[in-house]
XYZ file of C-alpha atoms in Angstrom:
658
model
C -7.788 -52.147 25.479
C -9.626 -50.931 22.420
C -9.357 -52.740 19.125
C -6.275 -51.454 17.293
C -6.122 -53.233 13.993
C -7.176 -52.981 10.501
C -10.727 -53.893 10.001
C -10.243 -57.570 10.657
C -13.155 -57.887 13.021
C -15.936 -59.056 10.765
C -16.794 -60.574 7.413
C -19.915 -61.435 5.459
C -21.365 -64.825 6.278
C -21.264 -65.909 2.663
C -17.474 -65.844 2.891
C -17.189 -68.186 5.832
C -17.017 -71.416 3.835
C -14.874 -70.104 1.003
C -11.238 -71.122 0.712
C -9.594 -69.581 -2.340
C -8.720 -66.042 -1.551
C -5.303 -64.336 -1.865
C -2.653 -65.433 -4.356
C 0.484 -63.520 -5.260
C 1.256 -63.900 -8.971
C 4.414 -61.806 -9.273
C 6.796 -62.408 -7.658
C 5.505 -65.964 -7.605
C 3.564 -66.696 -4.450
C 4.212 -70.054 -2.838
C 0.892 -70.676 -1.030
C 3.151 -72.941 1.092
C 4.297 -75.025 -1.885
C 7.900 -76.116 -2.338
C 8.464 -78.467 -5.309
C 5.411 -80.751 -5.382
C 4.404 -82.548 -8.589
C 0.800 -82.490 -7.363
C -1.847 -79.864 -8.013
C -2.486 -79.644 -4.267
C 0.223 -78.411 -1.958
C 1.496 -81.096 0.366
C 1.749 -79.156 3.657
C -0.722 -76.330 4.235
C 1.017 -75.161 7.424
C 4.607 -75.481 6.192
C 5.597 -71.812 6.535
C 2.533 -69.668 7.245
C -1.253 -69.676 7.569
C -2.664 -68.675 4.175
C -6.323 -69.670 4.750
C -6.253 -70.457 1.009
C -7.306 -73.401 -1.085
C -4.796 -76.273 -1.246
C -4.409 -75.606 -4.951
C -2.585 -72.577 -6.269
C 0.889 -71.322 -5.611
C 4.113 -71.785 -7.552
C 6.988 -74.148 -6.921
C 10.368 -72.774 -5.976
C 12.453 -71.995 -9.053
C 15.012 -74.408 -10.508
C 18.328 -72.996 -11.658
C 18.903 -75.359 -14.609
C 16.913 -77.721 -16.825
C 16.989 -80.334 -14.036
C 15.000 -80.560 -10.786
C 16.839 -79.152 -7.792
C 15.683 -82.060 -5.632
C 17.102 -81.824 -2.127
C 19.959 -79.514 -3.138
C 18.899 -75.983 -2.237
C 21.947 -74.560 -4.027
C 20.276 -75.670 -7.281
C 17.173 -73.625 -6.536
C 16.956 -70.256 -8.259
C 16.346 -67.098 -6.279
C 15.216 -64.053 -8.170
C 17.826 -61.310 -7.805
C 16.738 -57.682 -7.958
C 18.945 -54.615 -7.753
C 18.322 -52.068 -5.035
C 17.236 -48.507 -5.661
C 19.593 -45.579 -5.744
C 19.634 -43.359 -2.679
C 16.298 -42.167 -1.383
C 17.419 -38.642 -2.208
C 17.126 -39.445 -5.900
C 13.873 -41.323 -5.443
C 12.103 -38.020 -4.931
C 12.913 -37.286 -8.564
C 11.750 -39.447 -11.497
C 15.043 -41.348 -11.522
C 16.855 -43.570 -9.073
C 14.087 -46.039 -8.325
C 14.109 -49.767 -8.883
C 10.499 -50.750 -9.410
C 9.131 -54.237 -8.951
C 5.505 -54.759 -9.945
C 3.794 -56.899 -7.297
C 0.724 -58.613 -8.775
C -1.988 -60.643 -7.078
C -5.556 -61.927 -7.286
C -8.004 -61.693 -4.377
C -11.300 -63.525 -4.528
C -13.701 -61.525 -2.418
C -13.303 -58.136 -4.013
C -11.758 -54.941 -2.763
C -11.431 -51.235 -3.455
C -13.902 -48.522 -4.301
C -15.179 -45.798 -2.033
C -17.602 -47.490 0.329
C -20.018 -44.543 0.133
C -20.228 -44.134 -3.637
C -19.145 -47.533 -4.968
C -20.049 -50.014 -2.236
C -18.697 -53.557 -2.178
C -20.089 -56.607 -0.404
C -17.354 -56.216 2.187
C -14.623 -53.914 3.424
C -11.014 -54.838 2.806
C -7.419 -53.850 3.335
C -4.279 -55.227 1.693
C -0.894 -55.049 3.396
C 2.452 -55.606 1.700
C 5.504 -56.290 3.875
C 8.990 -57.689 3.474
C 11.768 -59.037 5.655
C 15.468 -58.881 4.752
C 18.731 -60.001 6.313
C 22.351 -59.965 5.169
C 22.719 -62.697 2.585
C 24.600 -65.715 3.904
C 27.330 -67.320 1.815
C 25.846 -70.634 2.951
C 22.783 -71.296 0.814
C 20.926 -73.156 3.575
C 22.518 -72.880 7.025
C 21.291 -75.235 9.729
C 20.056 -72.488 12.052
C 16.900 -70.854 13.326
C 17.139 -67.472 11.625
C 18.319 -67.716 7.985
C 15.536 -67.349 5.392
C 15.356 -70.410 3.137
C 12.886 -72.342 0.998
C 13.990 -75.735 2.296
C 14.250 -79.015 0.420
C 11.569 -80.905 2.356
C 7.859 -80.169 2.222
C 7.614 -80.960 5.931
C 6.998 -78.213 8.492
C 9.783 -77.182 10.851
C 9.680 -78.866 14.236
C 8.784 -77.187 17.492
C 8.936 -78.660 20.971
C 6.789 -77.207 23.688
C 7.917 -74.745 26.314
C 10.861 -75.493 28.541
C 10.660 -74.688 32.231
C 14.409 -74.249 32.416
C 15.662 -70.759 33.164
C 19.136 -71.180 31.691
C 19.928 -69.965 28.212
C 21.505 -73.235 27.116
C 18.184 -75.041 27.474
C 16.643 -72.718 24.896
C 19.642 -72.978 22.591
C 19.377 -76.757 22.702
C 15.655 -76.648 21.961
C 16.088 -74.198 19.082
C 18.896 -76.236 17.547
C 16.925 -79.454 17.770
C 13.806 -77.856 16.251
C 15.394 -76.152 13.250
C 16.885 -78.005 10.300
C 18.519 -76.847 7.084
C 16.120 -78.868 4.918
C 13.026 -77.147 6.348
C 11.755 -73.847 5.022
C 12.093 -70.859 7.330
C 10.729 -67.315 7.232
C 10.246 -65.969 10.765
C 13.018 -66.815 13.252
C 12.413 -69.548 15.807
C 12.905 -67.104 18.692
C 9.962 -64.907 17.665
C 7.583 -67.873 17.630
C 8.891 -69.117 20.953
C 8.176 -65.656 22.333
C 4.663 -65.763 20.841
C 3.859 -69.019 22.644
C 4.742 -67.447 26.008
C 3.508 -63.861 25.584
C 0.042 -63.100 26.908
C -2.470 -62.510 24.154
C -4.200 -59.163 23.781
C -7.308 -59.766 25.874
C -8.819 -56.460 24.827
C -9.645 -57.843 21.405
C -13.127 -58.873 20.414
C -13.359 -62.674 20.212
C -17.149 -62.974 19.771
C -18.348 -66.435 20.856
C -14.962 -68.099 20.339
C -13.414 -69.672 23.432
C -9.628 -69.715 23.382
C -8.093 -73.164 23.887
C -5.267 -71.459 25.766
C -6.682 -68.327 27.345
C -3.333 -66.620 27.751
C -1.035 -67.100 24.749
C -0.628 -64.894 21.660
C -0.790 -68.039 19.517
C -4.560 -68.049 20.189
C -6.765 -65.626 18.264
C -10.389 -65.545 17.206
C -9.356 -66.953 13.829
C -6.924 -69.447 15.406
C -8.558 -70.296 18.727
C -6.789 -73.666 19.047
C -3.316 -72.168 18.642
C -2.495 -74.158 15.509
C 1.094 -73.713 14.340
C 2.092 -72.632 10.823
C 5.858 -72.641 10.501
C 7.134 -70.093 13.004
C 4.482 -67.463 12.298
C 2.920 -65.726 15.310
C -0.887 -65.947 14.812
C -1.679 -62.738 16.688
C 0.801 -60.749 14.612
C -0.575 -62.357 11.461
C -4.227 -61.529 12.174
C -3.869 -57.872 13.170
C -2.372 -54.739 11.678
C -0.788 -52.502 12.829
C 0.666 -54.878 15.416
C 1.388 -53.497 18.870
C 4.705 -55.308 19.450
C 7.977 -55.180 17.524
C 7.961 -57.403 14.440
C 10.524 -58.699 11.963
C 8.377 -57.443 9.067
C 8.935 -54.059 7.401
C 5.915 -52.293 5.947
C 5.830 -51.470 2.249
C 2.243 -50.355 1.733
C -1.260 -50.614 3.075
C -3.976 -50.406 0.449
C -6.877 -49.295 2.575
C -10.629 -49.565 2.197
C -10.715 -45.788 2.472
C -7.923 -43.215 2.209
C -9.291 -41.445 5.293
C -7.669 -44.241 7.335
C -4.189 -43.513 6.003
C -3.193 -41.002 8.669
C -3.872 -43.626 11.333
C -1.970 -46.394 9.565
C 0.970 -44.118 8.810
C 1.238 -43.089 12.454
C 0.858 -46.632 13.846
C 3.137 -48.452 11.414
C 6.255 -49.918 13.040
C 8.186 -48.077 10.310
C 7.331 -44.829 12.100
C 6.410 -45.638 15.681
C 8.401 -47.464 18.363
C 6.807 -50.623 19.768
C 7.411 -52.044 23.225
C 8.060 -55.350 24.922
C 9.257 -56.504 28.311
C 12.964 -57.298 28.486
C 14.137 -59.983 30.890
C 17.520 -61.573 31.540
C 18.527 -65.211 31.793
C 19.920 -66.356 35.110
C 23.660 -66.337 35.781
C 24.296 -63.426 33.400
C 23.067 -65.525 30.497
C 22.041 -62.504 28.429
C 18.768 -61.123 27.073
C 15.777 -63.435 27.018
C 13.981 -63.583 23.687
C 10.576 -63.887 25.395
C 8.369 -62.430 28.094
C 4.850 -63.135 29.294
C 3.989 -59.437 29.703
C 2.322 -57.782 26.724
C 1.837 -54.212 27.991
C 3.592 -51.705 30.279
C 1.178 -52.166 33.189
C 1.628 -55.944 33.280
C 5.360 -55.435 32.947
C 5.490 -53.012 35.896
C 3.369 -55.324 38.023
C 5.954 -58.055 37.480
C 8.837 -55.644 38.222
C 10.010 -55.869 34.624
C 11.540 -53.313 32.264
C 9.285 -52.201 29.398
C 11.489 -51.307 26.448
C 10.512 -49.698 23.162
C 12.326 -50.634 19.972
C 12.308 -49.069 16.544
C 12.133 -50.691 13.138
C 15.326 -50.461 11.143
C 16.312 -50.911 7.528
C 19.797 -51.833 8.705
C 22.429 -50.771 11.219
C 24.833 -47.908 10.499
C 27.814 -48.914 12.677
C 30.104 -46.368 11.020
C 28.404 -43.665 13.112
C 29.330 -44.229 16.752
C 27.790 -41.178 18.467
C 24.298 -39.636 18.392
C 25.642 -36.460 16.811
C 27.477 -38.298 14.046
C 24.440 -40.491 13.480
C 21.838 -37.772 13.046
C 23.977 -35.381 11.000
C 22.927 -34.708 7.420
C 24.634 -37.440 5.393
C 23.461 -36.086 2.044
C 21.981 -39.403 0.964
C 18.309 -38.756 1.595
C 18.047 -41.462 4.259
C 16.768 -40.989 7.803
C 19.256 -42.050 10.467
C 18.288 -42.409 14.113
C 20.063 -43.136 17.385
C 18.191 -45.439 19.698
C 17.269 -49.059 20.280
C 16.830 -50.859 16.940
C 14.836 -54.069 16.829
C 17.869 -56.209 16.010
C 16.672 -59.772 15.520
C 20.261 -60.994 14.999
C 21.138 -59.948 18.546
C 17.876 -61.311 19.921
C 18.575 -64.648 18.255
C 22.020 -64.619 19.876
C 20.505 -63.699 23.300
C 22.514 -60.468 23.334
C 21.411 -57.201 24.892
C 20.398 -54.485 22.463
C 22.204 -51.213 23.207
C 21.705 -47.757 21.684
C 23.136 -47.594 18.186
C 22.825 -45.748 14.902
C 20.467 -47.254 12.349
C 18.647 -46.397 9.136
C 14.902 -46.020 9.406
C 12.712 -47.569 6.710
C 10.633 -45.056 4.766
C 7.088 -44.420 6.013
C 4.507 -46.965 4.929
C 2.834 -46.001 1.659
C -0.929 -45.771 2.068
C -3.531 -45.398 -0.651
C -6.957 -46.709 -1.552
C -7.048 -50.385 -2.487
C -7.460 -51.152 -6.202
C -10.952 -52.205 -7.222
C -11.678 -55.871 -7.888
C -14.871 -57.828 -8.427
C -16.287 -60.046 -5.687
C -15.986 -63.812 -6.134
C -13.597 -63.478 -9.046
C -9.875 -64.255 -9.077
C -9.125 -61.990 -11.999
C -8.099 -58.561 -13.220
C -9.226 -55.188 -11.960
C -11.380 -52.559 -13.681
C -8.624 -51.517 -16.076
C -8.177 -55.035 -17.429
C -4.754 -55.716 -15.895
C -3.683 -57.697 -12.844
C -4.185 -56.039 -9.492
C -0.799 -54.573 -8.731
C 1.378 -52.282 -6.699
C 4.689 -50.820 -7.878
C 7.158 -51.394 -5.084
C 10.190 -49.121 -4.997
C 12.858 -51.467 -3.689
C 14.897 -50.197 -0.725
C 18.366 -48.710 -0.814
C 20.816 -50.281 1.648
C 23.772 -47.944 2.325
C 25.948 -50.835 3.556
C 25.920 -52.199 -0.005
C 25.481 -55.685 1.446
C 23.518 -58.214 -0.562
C 20.241 -59.026 1.223
C 18.206 -62.216 1.402
C 14.505 -61.376 1.594
C 10.933 -62.638 1.641
C 7.774 -60.813 0.483
C 4.381 -61.127 2.152
C 0.894 -59.959 1.162
C -2.119 -60.033 3.511
C -5.774 -59.524 2.632
C -8.197 -58.617 5.418
C -11.946 -58.522 4.857
C -14.846 -57.428 7.046
C -18.365 -56.027 6.898
C -20.289 -53.257 8.654
C -22.510 -55.579 10.680
C -20.940 -53.978 13.720
C -18.352 -51.296 14.385
C -14.967 -52.841 13.610
C -13.036 -50.184 15.546
C -15.083 -49.710 18.708
C -16.119 -53.290 19.359
C -13.791 -54.908 21.880
C -13.601 -57.619 24.508
C -16.272 -55.931 26.630
C -18.768 -56.958 23.940
C -17.901 -60.665 24.101
C -20.516 -61.504 26.743
C -23.274 -60.163 24.506
C -21.653 -60.611 21.157
C -23.324 -58.714 18.287
C -22.862 -61.862 16.181
C -23.644 -65.422 17.213
C -22.780 -68.775 15.698
C -25.298 -69.652 12.932
C -28.046 -67.408 14.365
C -31.764 -67.645 13.604
C -33.389 -64.430 12.388
C -37.090 -63.616 12.288
C -38.352 -62.228 9.024
C -41.884 -61.421 10.197
C -43.668 -64.192 8.309
C -45.790 -65.899 10.951
C -42.788 -66.366 13.224
C -40.741 -68.069 10.521
C -37.047 -68.274 11.439
C -34.250 -68.422 8.899
C -30.698 -69.412 9.731
C -27.654 -67.368 8.745
C -24.375 -69.157 8.025
C -22.066 -67.305 10.415
C -18.862 -68.689 11.857
C -17.712 -66.082 14.356
C -14.114 -67.287 13.990
C -14.235 -66.243 10.340
C -16.669 -63.349 10.463
C -13.768 -61.071 9.728
C -10.835 -62.892 8.201
C -7.213 -62.563 7.148
C -5.764 -64.340 4.108
C -2.141 -64.361 3.060
C 0.439 -65.409 0.512
C 4.223 -65.227 0.462
C 6.812 -65.657 -2.231
C 9.945 -67.759 -2.188
C 13.233 -66.216 -0.978
C 14.910 -63.670 -3.257
C 17.895 -61.362 -3.054
C 18.322 -57.605 -3.354
C 21.839 -56.776 -4.497
C 23.819 -53.557 -4.819
C 23.627 -51.959 -8.227
C 26.274 -53.309 -10.586
C 29.110 -51.252 -12.010
C 27.811 -49.109 -14.827
C 24.382 -48.542 -13.267
C 24.273 -45.208 -11.470
C 22.310 -44.092 -8.419
C 20.073 -42.010 -10.671
C 19.155 -44.770 -13.137
C 15.527 -45.853 -13.089
C 15.206 -49.651 -13.279
C 11.992 -51.422 -14.262
C 11.790 -55.169 -13.623
C 10.220 -57.263 -16.390
C 9.368 -60.766 -15.186
C 7.078 -63.697 -16.014
C 4.054 -64.961 -14.120
C 2.106 -68.191 -14.423
C 2.844 -71.907 -14.548
C 2.371 -74.840 -16.871
C -1.161 -76.039 -17.570
C -4.428 -74.805 -18.978
C -6.543 -72.335 -17.055
C -8.397 -75.062 -15.126
C -5.253 -77.029 -14.303
C -3.345 -73.993 -13.038
C -6.216 -72.240 -11.247
C -6.075 -70.375 -8.890
C -2.599 -69.651 -10.212
C -2.515 -68.263 -13.752
C -1.327 -69.284 -17.169
C 1.838 -67.728 -18.531
C 2.198 -64.028 -19.184
C 4.796 -61.321 -18.816
C 4.675 -59.205 -15.669
C 3.916 -56.405 -16.085
C 2.189 -57.210 -19.367
C 2.489 -53.672 -20.764
C 5.410 -51.857 -19.147
C 5.771 -48.174 -19.934
C 9.239 -46.714 -19.569
C 10.964 -43.416 -20.216
C 13.719 -42.962 -22.739
C 17.045 -43.993 -21.213
C 15.486 -46.160 -18.484
C 16.873 -49.599 -17.715
C 14.753 -52.725 -17.998
C 15.911 -55.743 -15.990
C 14.558 -58.846 -17.765
C 14.565 -61.930 -15.546
C 12.359 -64.911 -14.824
C 12.175 -68.127 -12.865
C 10.400 -71.427 -13.397
C 10.105 -74.944 -12.044
C 10.770 -78.372 -13.533
C 8.023 -80.005 -11.452
C 4.835 -78.126 -12.343
C 3.009 -81.311 -13.307
C -0.208 -80.438 -11.437
C -0.742 -84.131 -10.809
C -2.893 -85.978 -8.303
C -4.088 -85.172 -5.757
C -5.899 -82.319 -7.432
C -8.680 -81.563 -4.978
C -11.827 -80.484 -6.804
C -9.936 -79.184 -9.838
C -8.590 -80.733 -13.004
C -5.134 -82.276 -12.870
C -2.642 -82.214 -15.704
C -0.113 -79.893 -17.325
C -1.301 -79.010 -20.798
C 1.398 -77.204 -22.707
C 4.351 -77.567 -24.994
C 7.644 -79.326 -24.376
C 8.643 -81.613 -21.533
C 5.816 -82.198 -19.070
C 5.913 -80.234 -15.837
C 8.510 -77.732 -17.027
C 8.273 -73.949 -17.208
C 10.197 -72.365 -20.079
C 10.152 -68.838 -21.448
C 11.856 -66.709 -24.031
C 11.329 -63.279 -25.542
C 11.299 -62.419 -29.250
C 10.050 -59.326 -31.024
C 6.816 -59.584 -33.001
C 5.049 -57.244 -35.396
C 1.958 -56.524 -33.314
C -0.141 -58.166 -30.577
C -2.485 -60.105 -32.868
C 0.330 -61.821 -34.756
C 1.617 -65.169 -33.536
C 4.912 -65.303 -35.415
C 8.109 -63.586 -34.230
C 10.125 -61.374 -36.525
C 13.233 -62.890 -38.128
C 16.424 -61.623 -36.564
C 17.261 -59.394 -39.533
C 14.009 -57.474 -38.977
C 14.318 -57.095 -35.211
C 14.443 -53.407 -34.252
C 13.686 -53.702 -30.555
C 17.370 -53.762 -29.614
C 18.610 -51.089 -32.014
C 20.409 -48.425 -30.012
C 20.083 -50.478 -26.823
C 23.019 -50.490 -24.418
C 23.656 -53.209 -21.867
C 23.732 -52.000 -18.276
C 24.448 -55.480 -16.918
C 24.265 -59.091 -18.007
C 24.558 -62.175 -15.787
C 27.258 -63.716 -17.996
C 29.509 -60.664 -17.620
C 30.267 -60.652 -21.365
C 31.170 -57.222 -22.763
C 30.266 -55.547 -26.041
C 27.102 -57.458 -26.788
C 25.557 -56.540 -30.120
C 21.853 -56.219 -30.888
C 22.023 -59.700 -32.445
C 23.688 -61.095 -29.316
C 20.934 -59.639 -27.129
C 18.266 -61.056 -29.401
C 19.725 -64.559 -29.292
C 20.223 -64.490 -25.499
C 16.544 -63.664 -24.973
C 15.301 -65.983 -27.716
C 17.200 -68.917 -26.207
C 16.293 -68.154 -22.569
C 19.991 -67.637 -21.847
C 21.018 -70.995 -23.319
C 23.256 -69.116 -25.763
C 25.279 -66.139 -24.502
C 26.261 -64.633 -27.844
C 26.406 -65.327 -31.561
C 30.103 -66.061 -32.105
C 32.746 -68.189 -30.370
C 35.253 -65.340 -30.424
C 33.057 -63.445 -27.963
C 31.694 -66.080 -25.540
C 33.517 -69.316 -26.326
C 31.591 -72.531 -25.690
C 28.364 -70.608 -24.982
C 28.079 -69.273 -28.541
C 25.485 -70.247 -31.129
C 28.129 -71.596 -33.505
C 29.772 -73.769 -30.802
C 27.261 -75.012 -28.241
C 25.016 -78.043 -28.795
C 21.832 -77.028 -30.531
C 18.961 -75.596 -28.509
C 15.921 -77.876 -28.530
C 13.187 -76.094 -30.495
C 10.746 -76.095 -27.582
C 13.429 -74.929 -25.115
C 13.487 -78.285 -23.311
C 17.234 -78.104 -22.690
C 17.175 -74.410 -21.749
C 17.310 -73.515 -18.044
C 14.011 -73.072 -16.203
C 15.236 -69.733 -14.857
C 16.928 -66.865 -16.671
C 19.406 -64.890 -14.559
C 18.856 -61.787 -16.563
C 20.038 -58.906 -18.630
C 19.544 -55.199 -18.010
C 18.960 -53.092 -21.108
C 18.869 -49.327 -21.573
C 16.327 -48.416 -24.240
C 17.331 -45.223 -26.020
C 15.068 -45.232 -29.091
C 11.429 -44.229 -28.478
C 8.771 -46.575 -29.786
C 6.273 -49.303 -29.040
C 7.666 -52.809 -29.160
C 5.775 -56.105 -29.102
C 7.210 -59.426 -28.024
C 6.136 -62.997 -27.429
C 7.252 -66.385 -26.161
C 7.460 -69.008 -28.913
C 6.765 -71.992 -26.686
C 3.797 -70.743 -24.659
C 1.750 -69.466 -27.542
C -1.147 -71.898 -27.975
C -3.639 -69.833 -29.932
C -6.082 -68.464 -28.770
C -6.195 -67.736 -25.085
C -2.866 -69.221 -23.995
C -0.785 -66.545 -25.599
C 2.260 -65.185 -23.765
C 2.792 -61.731 -25.205
C 3.883 -58.296 -24.093
């Protein structure tokens, strides 16, 4: 089997010892953190294999001004509104845009022929959604959750039992409500049993378990990170069905886009062997076969599944399913990869489902090598994600994932496969002759990392149907906050506070959804690794707080008094979390200035939440909530508006402005 993956085969030797590589800044990447007071994360393998430094990452958001502790219902999940129908997304309107921002250390982007980098790279953005459960943290093996314990989920080794109940018992004993969960337990259990792709180049690495998909060149010992399947993590496009839906691949070269578009699970069916439990126990969630030939040799049934956005059960026949539904979506009749049924050990039967849109593919944005900073244009590396439209109008619980793959041209990353292992083109720490009287020099090459995948993921969030008053054709821009408490050394490789995006550009009549989240435990305390500990900043130690007030221009550090605020003149409210009607420009200004602590100016409009009734807001926002549920504003008056946060405005460099 030839190498089918995205340039993950090789990487420059100078990268082999580095460990600070891919960090998502908006939405806040976790880097496997939960709610630690320390600068270092507590459990590096809690949810996924990041390959990152122990520092970095953001704690899960707190809903109020108090720590959520072990009560997951007190955590805050960012809530975005879905796009209008895909039909309207072809036009300028109808999209809900979320700016995904990140920093990657080793550089990326640029045409390799005219603007060469020290390495090749690709960046993949993916998400996973499920119907949102009314239970904030069910005790099961499938519901996405942040958890309340920093410990990794349990996993007991393979059972030899052939009855379904044995697997149910093992799953139920492994999974706990207080442990974070992204991938379902059943997909990892399958990964431990499925034969690995032995056509892949493994260089000089010897697999600890020669057969399982949990063993890869980068993870030869089969180390476990949550319920992530290492083989699926290390390679893209993956050759089996996966719970992840592709958003975009930012490629080293646009010439690769036709390949990625064709091979993405969004567009192409992927196969697996389907087996049945004994005594009519239903569909097994696992199989050892990893290709049709091995499946046929074992008298199995190779079955191809398709990626789905969601089921469309209202259409019960192929003809009804594939008719033109005038909503711009693509419906298909076939076998959807339905992880809910797989988790319940049920057979998947032909059904109608909505296909996800094709993966977006473009050249990766340029970034400097060995620098966790902005790109060439002076802003954070970013991608504008058009959020999906779910025709069921069900609220979805989701997780976002970003992967960063780097390699070099020391050998052909596409045509080097397992047949080259015996005489690997790269060796461990090889000696090279430089022609100076037989002098040898040693290169620092670790063949497990000579080609490497890094990763970050955010905390769970929701995508909700558009609220009443927001039409399918309205264009929504999300305005959020990135960063955490501390100076640049204490927060690194996270960032200090800023708005995200820092300079949004919108069209007249567009909606802006202003929302943010923060933690009450960003103390950055010991252990701090090789960085500085501490949480320099204003207000109560360890707490994130934000607000938004209009200012005169970017180089002023004082907000305008409310009587001079023009930013909200002519603004209409599309939605507000409080549900209060008829908000005035002054009401909007005070909501944003107080981080949602006040809901309006006068008691007659919002009762006990009004400025003239509620206990006074502490002047550094200490008693304001760490997270702001949001307000959606329609800006109707053209202009350029400047705004700042009063608390996080330590002149000169720590200046939160937009």
